[in-house]
XYZ file of N, CA and C in Angstrom:
441
model
N 0.734 -0.458 0.130
C -0.498 0.008 0.673
C 0.627 1.069 0.518
N 0.147 2.192 -1.297
C 0.887 3.223 -0.667
C 1.252 4.060 0.961
N 2.268 5.105 1.243
C 2.369 5.829 2.807
C 1.169 6.307 1.875
N 0.595 7.304 0.976
C -0.586 8.340 0.597
C -1.872 7.408 1.292
N -1.522 6.199 0.790
C -2.835 5.364 1.034
C -3.176 4.763 2.705
N -2.312 4.906 2.635
C -1.996 4.275 4.293
C -1.532 5.281 5.875
N -1.948 6.260 5.339
C -1.515 7.595 6.082
C -3.437 8.080 6.009
N -4.189 8.046 5.063
C -5.751 8.651 4.698
C -6.427 7.169 5.930
N -5.857 6.381 5.907
C -6.602 5.493 6.042
C -6.094 5.125 7.894
N -4.989 5.303 7.955
C -4.920 5.524 9.176
C -5.913 6.201 10.141
N -5.437 7.671 9.092
C -6.389 9.405 9.745
C -7.834 8.825 10.033
N -8.481 7.957 9.021
C -10.316 7.274 8.579
C -10.093 7.095 9.829
N -9.813 5.945 10.518
C -10.420 4.979 11.186
C -9.483 5.987 12.311
N -8.584 6.267 12.857
C -8.692 7.234 14.435
C -9.564 8.477 14.287
N -10.637 9.042 12.919
C -11.957 9.926 13.826
C -12.425 9.593 13.930
N -12.677 8.321 12.682
C -14.490 7.404 13.481
C -14.164 6.866 15.532
N -12.989 6.464 15.655
C -12.726 6.122 16.632
C -13.382 7.449 17.259
N -12.260 7.977 17.412
C -13.018 9.955 18.328
C -14.076 9.816 17.726
N -14.665 9.860 16.734
C -15.963 10.404 16.910
C -17.222 9.756 17.699
N -16.603 8.195 17.647
C -17.347 7.037 18.793
C -17.089 7.421 19.507
N -16.512 7.497 19.912
C -16.141 8.177 20.952
C -17.007 9.265 21.707
N -17.248 9.943 20.945
C -18.384 11.150 21.338
C -19.696 11.795 21.743
N -20.114 10.241 20.740
C -21.267 9.693 20.767
C -21.743 10.209 22.499
N -23.339 11.339 21.716
C -23.945 11.487 23.089
C -25.672 11.042 23.192
N -25.544 9.606 22.644
C -26.766 8.751 22.653
C -26.701 8.887 23.145
N -27.391 7.728 24.231
C -27.423 7.295 25.334
C -26.753 5.670 25.042
N -26.251 4.870 25.793
C -26.660 3.505 25.078
C -28.079 2.847 25.553
N -28.901 1.643 24.483
C -30.253 1.453 24.837
C -29.623 0.169 25.477
N -30.619 0.247 27.462
C -30.198 -1.317 28.013
C -30.045 -2.742 27.389
N -30.272 -3.549 28.111
C -30.318 -4.817 27.708
C -31.954 -4.871 27.954
N -32.678 -5.474 27.381
C -33.720 -5.802 27.341
C -33.957 -7.575 26.674
N -32.550 -8.794 27.251
C -32.686 -10.061 26.864
C -33.347 -10.366 27.924
N -34.277 -11.732 27.088
C -35.240 -12.663 27.597
C -36.708 -11.417 28.261
N -36.212 -10.528 27.509
C -37.659 -9.853 27.594
C -38.878 -10.449 26.679
N -40.023 -11.138 26.923
C -40.338 -11.863 25.964
C -41.153 -10.634 25.364
N -41.629 -9.901 26.574
C -42.872 -8.896 25.086
C -41.525 -7.692 23.491
N -40.569 -7.869 24.276
C -39.443 -6.682 23.363
C -39.630 -7.703 23.273
N -39.355 -8.842 22.460
C -39.370 -10.111 21.292
C -39.943 -10.267 20.382
N -41.248 -9.997 21.307
C -42.648 -10.162 20.639
C -42.514 -9.472 19.746
N -42.199 -7.672 20.148
C -42.455 -7.151 19.159
C -40.741 -6.162 18.192
N -39.515 -7.052 18.111
C -39.128 -6.192 17.959
C -39.219 -8.141 16.999
N -39.327 -9.070 16.690
C -39.488 -10.574 16.155
C -39.988 -9.773 14.445
N -39.505 -10.473 13.742
C -40.044 -9.901 11.959
C -42.448 -9.864 12.234
N -43.102 -10.625 13.159
C -44.194 -10.100 13.097
C -44.209 -8.596 13.721
N -43.392 -8.784 14.288
C -43.123 -6.825 15.077
C -42.934 -6.060 15.088
N -41.784 -5.755 14.114
C -41.676 -5.064 12.600
C -41.055 -3.439 13.642
N -40.588 -3.996 14.512
C -40.372 -2.410 15.673
C -38.646 -2.765 15.983
N -38.226 -1.653 15.205
C -36.662 -1.461 16.664
C -36.345 -2.285 17.180
N -35.161 -2.691 18.013
C -34.985 -2.309 19.196
C -36.248 -1.254 19.564
N -34.879 0.399 19.612
C -35.466 1.128 19.973
C -36.405 2.083 19.823
N -37.198 1.613 18.487
C -39.076 2.030 18.934
C -40.066 1.714 19.272
N -39.431 -0.144 19.574
C -40.689 -1.011 20.368
C -39.954 -0.969 22.254
N -38.984 -0.020 22.223
C -38.705 0.798 23.238
C -38.833 1.820 24.036
N -39.019 2.807 23.019
C -39.686 4.386 23.153
C -40.867 4.365 22.799
N -41.185 2.760 22.385
C -43.360 3.005 22.282
C -43.382 2.542 23.972
N -42.759 1.537 24.861
C -42.841 1.380 25.346
C -43.417 2.115 26.292
N -41.664 2.718 26.387
C -41.678 4.147 28.128
C -42.420 5.298 27.243
N -43.946 4.908 25.923
C -44.667 5.772 25.991
C -45.853 5.367 26.722
N -46.264 4.457 26.446
C -47.341 3.907 27.070
C -47.581 4.184 28.296
N -45.641 3.766 28.911
C -45.971 3.595 30.604
C -46.123 4.721 30.641
N -45.265 6.114 30.484
C -45.751 7.070 30.561
C -46.872 7.790 30.261
N -48.322 7.491 29.507
C -49.328 8.172 29.332
C -50.009 6.791 30.514
N -49.887 5.889 31.197
C -49.841 4.352 32.419
C -49.696 5.282 33.635
N -49.394 5.274 33.152
C -47.985 7.169 35.280
C -49.003 8.047 34.927
N -49.229 9.295 34.132
C -50.464 9.516 34.775
C -51.436 9.658 34.638
N -52.210 8.873 33.568
C -54.236 8.193 34.390
C -53.726 7.187 35.088
N -52.833 6.239 35.889
C -53.503 5.300 36.631
C -52.486 5.783 37.904
N -52.398 6.673 38.598
C -51.837 7.292 39.434
C -50.979 5.996 40.294
N -51.480 6.065 41.566
C -50.482 4.975 42.028
C -50.200 3.840 41.651
N -52.025 3.852 41.222
C -52.417 2.330 41.158
C -50.864 1.592 39.939
N -50.747 2.920 39.225
C -49.142 2.251 38.437
C -48.823 1.115 38.424
N -48.224 1.162 39.326
C -47.322 0.587 40.679
C -47.685 -1.179 40.634
N -49.054 -1.356 39.937
C -49.209 -2.095 40.028
C -48.748 -3.110 38.581
N -49.579 -1.992 37.562
C -49.088 -2.236 36.454
C -48.016 -2.910 36.178
N -46.996 -1.512 36.672
C -44.974 -1.830 36.896
C -45.108 -3.363 37.372
N -45.141 -3.818 38.914
C -45.667 -5.397 38.735
C -45.054 -6.045 37.763
N -46.360 -6.375 36.445
C -47.069 -6.632 35.326
C -45.680 -7.094 34.693
N -44.617 -5.280 34.411
C -43.957 -5.314 33.089
C -42.834 -4.923 34.670
N -42.304 -5.917 34.471
C -40.702 -5.591 34.968
C -39.959 -4.151 34.866
N -39.491 -3.749 33.368
C -38.650 -3.341 32.653
C -40.442 -2.649 32.235
N -40.462 -1.592 33.004
C -41.706 -0.459 32.766
C -40.504 0.735 32.802
N -39.935 1.188 34.149
C -38.625 2.178 34.007
C -37.617 2.009 33.416
N -37.194 0.940 32.270
C -36.521 0.966 31.363
C -37.309 1.323 29.638
N -38.545 1.478 29.723
C -39.005 1.953 28.820
C -38.836 2.737 29.287
N -39.885 3.404 30.708
C -40.115 5.189 30.025
C -38.095 6.211 29.477
N -37.114 5.911 30.598
C -35.762 5.879 30.071
C -35.912 6.050 28.705
N -35.284 5.244 27.768
C -35.510 5.072 26.494
C -36.498 6.195 25.706
N -38.394 6.284 26.203
C -38.186 7.535 25.780
C -38.296 8.450 25.822
N -37.205 8.490 27.247
C -36.929 10.170 27.638
C -35.632 10.239 27.354
N -34.272 8.825 27.264
C -33.576 9.279 26.487
C -33.960 9.957 24.434
N -34.882 9.026 23.825
C -34.998 9.738 23.105
C -35.927 10.826 22.539
N -35.962 11.843 23.580
C -36.544 12.182 23.573
C -37.739 12.564 23.181
N -38.719 11.530 23.132
C -39.614 11.696 23.015
C -40.773 11.754 24.307
N -40.339 12.242 25.572
C -41.126 12.408 27.001
C -40.633 13.931 27.144
N -40.627 15.029 26.813
C -39.928 15.697 26.798
C -40.795 17.469 28.385
N -42.422 15.762 29.091
C -43.075 16.138 29.541
C -43.908 14.748 29.173
N -44.491 14.569 30.616
C -46.164 13.256 30.915
C -46.017 13.350 29.660
N -46.720 11.662 29.304
C -47.464 12.295 28.233
C -48.978 11.651 28.788
N -49.971 12.911 28.984
C -51.774 12.517 29.404
C -52.973 12.331 28.988
N -52.772 11.684 27.158
C -53.594 11.888 27.001
C -53.348 10.407 25.660
N -54.536 10.177 25.257
C -54.357 9.219 23.404
C -53.800 10.471 22.640
N -53.598 11.749 22.824
C -53.366 12.795 21.362
C -51.640 12.912 21.599
N -51.517 12.754 23.248
C -49.720 12.369 23.412
C -48.980 11.447 22.756
N -49.784 9.961 23.113
C -49.388 9.099 22.873
C -48.930 8.900 20.996
N -50.477 8.913 20.650
C -49.792 9.335 19.395
C -48.823 9.498 18.950
N -48.594 11.444 19.031
C -47.651 12.122 18.651
C -46.501 11.369 19.157
N -46.436 10.608 20.434
C -44.459 9.726 20.413
C -44.705 8.922 19.491
N -45.179 8.043 19.214
C -45.115 7.428 18.481
C -45.166 7.587 17.173
N -45.424 8.670 16.057
C -45.386 9.817 15.604
C -43.518 10.299 14.955
N -43.240 10.760 16.281
C -41.812 10.432 17.184
C -40.308 9.423 16.395
N -41.539 9.391 16.538
C -40.477 7.655 17.369
C -40.958 6.534 15.452
N -41.976 7.767 15.065
C -41.510 6.373 13.746
C -42.343 5.030 14.021
N -43.520 4.909 14.113
C -43.739 3.675 15.023
C -45.900 4.116 13.721
N -45.319 3.218 12.650
C -46.814 3.635 12.168
C -48.151 3.125 13.056
N -48.954 3.731 13.060
C -50.356 3.405 12.985
C -50.662 1.297 12.670
N -49.559 0.672 11.875
C -50.197 -0.527 11.395
C -49.475 -0.994 13.097
N -48.089 -0.675 13.493
C -47.365 -1.112 14.372
C -47.915 -0.904 15.739
N -47.786 0.238 15.940
C -48.487 1.322 17.378
C -50.565 0.184 16.815
N -50.877 -0.512 16.627
C -51.136 -1.093 17.318
C -51.479 -2.749 17.338
N -50.320 -3.198 16.407
C -49.331 -3.895 16.981
C -48.934 -4.151 18.378
N -48.320 -2.370 18.104
C -47.083 -3.029 19.726
C -48.043 -3.287 21.042
N -49.474 -2.129 20.760
C -50.704 -1.486 21.922
C -51.080 -3.164 22.081
N -51.464 -4.135 20.990
C -51.488 -5.346 21.374
C -51.004 -6.062 22.148
N -49.616 -6.289 21.737
C -49.060 -6.871 22.287
C -48.553 -6.798 23.348
N -48.152 -5.833 24.544
C -48.811 -5.397 25.594
C -50.106 -5.714 26.411
N -51.086 -5.424 25.729
C -52.411 -5.604 26.350
C -52.012 -7.406 26.178
N -52.071 -8.346 24.922
C -51.448 -10.326 25.801
C -50.652 -10.078 26.311
N -49.748 -9.293 26.734
C -48.732 -10.327 27.525
C -49.230 -9.635 29.199
N -49.606 -8.381 29.450
C -50.012 -7.764 30.740
C -51.510 -8.737 31.024
N -51.964 -9.167 29.867
C -53.196 -10.557 30.620
C -52.163 -11.999 30.924
N -51.274 -12.656 29.967
C -50.671 -12.829 30.921
C -49.857 -13.109 32.207
N -48.967 -11.806 32.396
C -48.652 -12.032 34.459
C -50.287 -11.931 34.805
N -50.861 -10.662 34.279
C -50.783 -10.666 35.535
C -53.433 -10.370 35.281
N -53.477 -11.497 34.091
C -54.729 -11.820 34.308
C -55.514 -10.230 33.961
N -56.783 -10.119 33.713
C -57.598 -9.679 33.638
C -57.358 -8.266 34.489
N -57.131 -9.086 35.689
C -56.532 -6.845 36.197
C -55.382 -6.150 34.970
N -54.234 -7.258 35.106
C -52.927 -5.888 33.469
C -54.040 -5.769 32.818
N -54.495 -6.732 32.142
C -54.707 -6.065 30.895
C -56.047 -4.433 31.395
N -57.447 -4.785 32.804
C -57.975 -3.974 33.040
C -57.115 -2.698 33.364
N -55.422 -2.658 33.967
C -55.334 -1.437 34.133
C -54.527 -0.801 32.594
N -54.041 -1.296 31.860
C -53.574 -0.659 30.339
C -55.423 -0.148 30.030
N -56.387 -0.686 30.250
C -57.559 -0.477 29.321
C -58.059 0.814 30.126
N -57.157 1.050 30.992
C -58.254 2.333 32.065
C -56.810 3.183 31.441
N -55.311 2.870 31.118
C -54.162 3.563 31.037
C -54.734 4.420 29.223
N -54.793 3.306 28.640
C -55.831 3.830 27.296
C -57.444 4.353 26.969
N -57.641 4.797 28.435
C -58.916 4.998 27.668
C -58.966 6.727 27.140
N -59.753 6.827 25.930
C -60.348 8.528 25.471
C -60.967 8.950 26.336
């Protein structure tokens, strides 16, 4: 390899390493073993991990606003609720709590989650909460999403 090409290649690699180290994007938390995330990011779900976690965090924000003290019950059925909320905050979707369905739809839009994907996310969340908490789990989500 010619010396000028080596210098260029070396400078490019060093520059890339420096830029990678300067990233301000927070690292995505691990959701290994999270069945809900797995269902949302599989081929059927069609969401990226960031979309799925951010979307779930947005739903959790609405649930916190609407359920008040009962949110802790919902969080028992969904152990990663705090992680989801953090991902949504880190993505800039939760500058303030989501208090209505219009705010939830706006958050989905910011995450590039189309209406069909949003429906799939909500259906998967409802199914998951039903499996974890029976009718009580599903009822909490239904209350949070009521118009």
